[in-house]
Amino acid sequence: QVQLVESGGGLVQAGGSLRLSCAASGSISRINAMGWYRQAPGKQRELVAAITSGDSTNYADSVKGRFTVSRDNAKNKVYLQMNSLKPEDTAVYYCNADLVTMGYIRYTYWGQGTQVTVSS
């Protein structure tokens, strides 16, 4: 069994900051890439940021220069530091992890999501 649990969402004013955390736990052998996605009402889920096991990162154009993704491999955690938040960043944020279980099965797991609301 593998679980991803996000935390850190909430309500913030435009221009403010939030830090999201995601912890992976369970029968994990290795975690490859980890990432953050978001889904706003009426829109498709989109990639926000991703980070590989070698710390290579990738960002959506809309968040470049404002968001920073990082990870702690020893703790199986991934973080998303969000600065200069805008109302259009309002969405449910999901973390995911491309990992290999102790049973040598590779699969992508998702967290349950955390709401981020940015007021204008």
PDB file of C-alpha atoms in Angstrom:
ATOM      1  CA  GLN A   1       0.000   0.000   0.000  1.00  0.00           C
ATOM      2  CA  VAL A   2       1.249   3.465  -0.931  1.00  0.00           C
ATOM      3  CA  GLN A   3      -0.209   6.779   0.170  1.00  0.00           C
ATOM      4  CA  LEU A   4       0.485  10.361  -0.826  1.00  0.00           C
ATOM      5  CA  VAL A   5      -0.774  12.985   1.592  1.00  0.00           C
ATOM      6  CA  GLU A   6      -0.711  16.701   0.795  1.00  0.00           C
ATOM      7  CA  SER A   7      -0.824  19.549   3.267  1.00  0.00           C
ATOM      8  CA  GLY A   8      -0.378  23.309   3.315  1.00  0.00           C
ATOM      9  CA  GLY A   9      -3.260  24.560   1.238  1.00  0.00           C
ATOM     10  CA  GLY A  10      -5.507  27.387   2.319  1.00  0.00           C
ATOM     11  CA  LEU A  11      -6.770  30.875   1.655  1.00  0.00           C
ATOM     12  CA  VAL A  12      -4.313  33.668   0.882  1.00  0.00           C
ATOM     13  CA  GLN A  13      -4.502  37.147  -0.571  1.00  0.00           C
ATOM     14  CA  ALA A  14      -3.073  37.942  -3.971  1.00  0.00           C
ATOM     15  CA  GLY A  15       0.656  38.518  -3.712  1.00  0.00           C
ATOM     16  CA  GLY A  16       0.972  36.172  -0.777  1.00  0.00           C
ATOM     17  CA  SER A  17       2.765  32.845  -0.386  1.00  0.00           C
ATOM     18  CA  LEU A  18       1.964  29.271   0.515  1.00  0.00           C
ATOM     19  CA  ARG A  19       4.061  26.148   0.816  1.00  0.00           C
ATOM     20  CA  LEU A  20       2.569  22.805  -0.073  1.00  0.00           C
ATOM     21  CA  SER A  21       4.008  19.538   1.189  1.00  0.00           C
ATOM     22  CA  CYS A  22       3.398  15.982   0.063  1.00  0.00           C
ATOM     23  CA  ALA A  23       4.595  12.892   1.876  1.00  0.00           C
ATOM     24  CA  ALA A  24       4.717   9.463   0.288  1.00  0.00           C
ATOM     25  CA  SER A  25       4.530   6.458   2.577  1.00  0.00           C
ATOM     26  CA  GLY A  26       4.085   2.715   2.397  1.00  0.00           C
ATOM     27  CA  SER A  27       5.742  -0.075   0.497  1.00  0.00           C
ATOM     28  CA  ILE A  28       8.111   2.040  -1.578  1.00  0.00           C
ATOM     29  CA  SER A  29      11.333   0.851  -3.144  1.00  0.00           C
ATOM     30  CA  ARG A  30      12.204   3.880  -5.211  1.00  0.00           C
ATOM     31  CA  ILE A  31      10.609   7.171  -6.214  1.00  0.00           C
ATOM     32  CA  ASN A  32      11.379   8.525  -9.655  1.00  0.00           C
ATOM     33  CA  ALA A  33       9.729  11.809 -10.590  1.00  0.00           C
ATOM     34  CA  MET A  34       7.403  13.681  -8.264  1.00  0.00           C
ATOM     35  CA  GLY A  35       5.164  16.503  -9.271  1.00  0.00           C
ATOM     36  CA  TRP A  36       2.367  18.902  -8.595  1.00  0.00           C
ATOM     37  CA  TYR A  37      -0.752  19.295 -10.700  1.00  0.00           C
ATOM     38  CA  ARG A  38      -3.748  21.522 -10.255  1.00  0.00           C
ATOM     39  CA  GLN A  39      -7.343  21.569 -11.364  1.00  0.00           C
ATOM     40  CA  ALA A  40      -9.521  24.640 -11.329  1.00  0.00           C
ATOM     41  CA  PRO A  41     -13.324  24.409 -11.577  1.00  0.00           C
ATOM     42  CA  GLY A  42     -14.397  23.619 -15.118  1.00  0.00           C
ATOM     43  CA  LYS A  43     -10.831  23.096 -16.296  1.00  0.00           C
ATOM     44  CA  GLN A  44      -8.633  20.120 -16.991  1.00  0.00           C
ATOM     45  CA  ARG A  45      -5.943  19.040 -14.572  1.00  0.00           C
ATOM     46  CA  GLU A  46      -2.617  20.598 -15.564  1.00  0.00           C
ATOM     47  CA  LEU A  47       1.004  20.129 -14.639  1.00  0.00           C
ATOM     48  CA  VAL A  48       2.356  22.841 -12.360  1.00  0.00           C
ATOM     49  CA  ALA A  49       5.852  21.571 -11.600  1.00  0.00           C
ATOM     50  CA  ALA A  50       7.796  18.341 -11.580  1.00  0.00           C
ATOM     51  CA  ILE A  51      11.133  17.194 -10.210  1.00  0.00           C
ATOM     52  CA  THR A  52      13.136  14.090 -11.059  1.00  0.00           C
ATOM     53  CA  SER A  53      15.147  11.932  -8.703  1.00  0.00           C
ATOM     54  CA  GLY A  54      18.179  13.835  -9.955  1.00  0.00           C
ATOM     55  CA  ASP A  55      16.558  17.180  -9.077  1.00  0.00           C
ATOM     56  CA  SER A  56      15.879  18.282 -12.648  1.00  0.00           C
ATOM     57  CA  THR A  57      12.804  20.485 -12.632  1.00  0.00           C
ATOM     58  CA  ASN A  58      10.083  21.463 -15.048  1.00  0.00           C
ATOM     59  CA  TYR A  59       7.498  24.227 -14.640  1.00  0.00           C
ATOM     60  CA  ALA A  60       4.372  25.400 -16.352  1.00  0.00           C
ATOM     61  CA  ASP A  61       4.991  28.740 -18.053  1.00  0.00           C
ATOM     62  CA  SER A  62       2.331  30.358 -15.905  1.00  0.00           C
ATOM     63  CA  VAL A  63       4.247  29.698 -12.678  1.00  0.00           C
ATOM     64  CA  LYS A  64       7.876  30.109 -13.757  1.00  0.00           C
ATOM     65  CA  GLY A  65       9.700  32.547 -11.522  1.00  0.00           C
ATOM     66  CA  ARG A  66       6.996  32.351  -8.835  1.00  0.00           C
ATOM     67  CA  PHE A  67       6.846  28.679  -7.806  1.00  0.00           C
ATOM     68  CA  THR A  68       9.684  26.406  -6.738  1.00  0.00           C
ATOM     69  CA  VAL A  69       9.486  22.631  -6.481  1.00  0.00           C
ATOM     70  CA  SER A  70      11.895  20.683  -4.287  1.00  0.00           C
ATOM     71  CA  ARG A  71      12.127  17.272  -2.705  1.00  0.00           C
ATOM     72  CA  ASP A  72      13.640  15.472   0.255  1.00  0.00           C
ATOM     73  CA  ASN A  73      14.517  11.982  -0.916  1.00  0.00           C
ATOM     74  CA  ALA A  74      15.351  10.751   2.571  1.00  0.00           C
ATOM     75  CA  LYS A  75      11.822  11.610   3.726  1.00  0.00           C
ATOM     76  CA  ASN A  76       9.988  10.787   0.467  1.00  0.00           C
ATOM     77  CA  LYS A  77       8.596  14.303   0.392  1.00  0.00           C
ATOM     78  CA  VAL A  78       8.024  16.886  -2.294  1.00  0.00           C
ATOM     79  CA  TYR A  79       7.337  20.570  -1.717  1.00  0.00           C
ATOM     80  CA  LEU A  80       5.904  23.428  -3.718  1.00  0.00           C
ATOM     81  CA  GLN A  81       6.804  26.935  -2.612  1.00  0.00           C
ATOM     82  CA  MET A  82       4.320  29.336  -4.164  1.00  0.00           C
ATOM     83  CA  ASN A  83       5.097  33.054  -4.122  1.00  0.00           C
ATOM     84  CA  SER A  84       3.396  36.065  -5.676  1.00  0.00           C
ATOM     85  CA  LEU A  85       0.157  34.140  -5.831  1.00  0.00           C
ATOM     86  CA  LYS A  86      -2.555  35.287  -8.212  1.00  0.00           C
ATOM     87  CA  PRO A  87      -6.314  34.647  -8.199  1.00  0.00           C
ATOM     88  CA  GLU A  88      -5.841  32.455 -11.274  1.00  0.00           C
ATOM     89  CA  ASP A  89      -3.708  30.099  -9.165  1.00  0.00           C
ATOM     90  CA  THR A  90      -6.861  29.098  -7.306  1.00  0.00           C
ATOM     91  CA  ALA A  91      -7.354  25.361  -7.733  1.00  0.00           C
ATOM     92  CA  VAL A  92      -7.134  21.995  -6.056  1.00  0.00           C
ATOM     93  CA  TYR A  93      -3.481  21.003  -6.047  1.00  0.00           C
ATOM     94  CA  TYR A  94      -2.519  17.343  -6.321  1.00  0.00           C
ATOM     95  CA  CYS A  95       0.853  15.753  -5.863  1.00  0.00           C
ATOM     96  CA  ASN A  96       1.877  12.641  -7.703  1.00  0.00           C
ATOM     97  CA  ALA A  97       4.776  10.255  -7.647  1.00  0.00           C
ATOM     98  CA  ASP A  98       6.128   7.874 -10.255  1.00  0.00           C
ATOM     99  CA  LEU A  99       7.480   5.137  -8.040  1.00  0.00           C
ATOM    100  CA  VAL A 100       8.433   1.492  -7.764  1.00  0.00           C
ATOM    101  CA  THR A 101       6.950  -0.530  -4.928  1.00  0.00           C
ATOM    102  CA  MET A 102       8.690  -3.164  -2.849  1.00  0.00           C
ATOM    103  CA  GLY A 103       6.955  -5.652  -5.124  1.00  0.00           C
ATOM    104  CA  TYR A 104       8.795  -4.092  -8.095  1.00  0.00           C
ATOM    105  CA  ILE A 105       5.660  -2.638  -9.616  1.00  0.00           C
ATOM    106  CA  ARG A 106       6.027   0.776 -11.192  1.00  0.00           C
ATOM    107  CA  TYR A 107       2.974   2.977 -10.881  1.00  0.00           C
ATOM    108  CA  THR A 108       1.961   6.613 -10.589  1.00  0.00           C
ATOM    109  CA  TYR A 109       0.191   7.473  -7.378  1.00  0.00           C
ATOM    110  CA  TRP A 110      -1.857  10.577  -6.594  1.00  0.00           C
ATOM    111  CA  GLY A 111      -2.668  12.418  -3.429  1.00  0.00           C
ATOM    112  CA  GLN A 112      -6.171  13.416  -2.433  1.00  0.00           C
ATOM    113  CA  GLY A 113      -5.643  17.093  -3.251  1.00  0.00           C
ATOM    114  CA  THR A 114      -5.456  20.280  -1.237  1.00  0.00           C
ATOM    115  CA  GLN A 115      -7.411  23.452  -1.956  1.00  0.00           C
ATOM    116  CA  VAL A 116      -5.558  26.681  -2.662  1.00  0.00           C
ATOM    117  CA  THR A 117      -7.691  29.812  -2.871  1.00  0.00           C
ATOM    118  CA  VAL A 118      -6.204  33.192  -3.760  1.00  0.00           C
ATOM    119  CA  SER A 119      -8.413  36.200  -3.146  1.00  0.00           C
ATOM    120  CA  SER A 120      -8.044  39.429  -5.092  1.00  0.00           C
TER     121      SER A 120
END
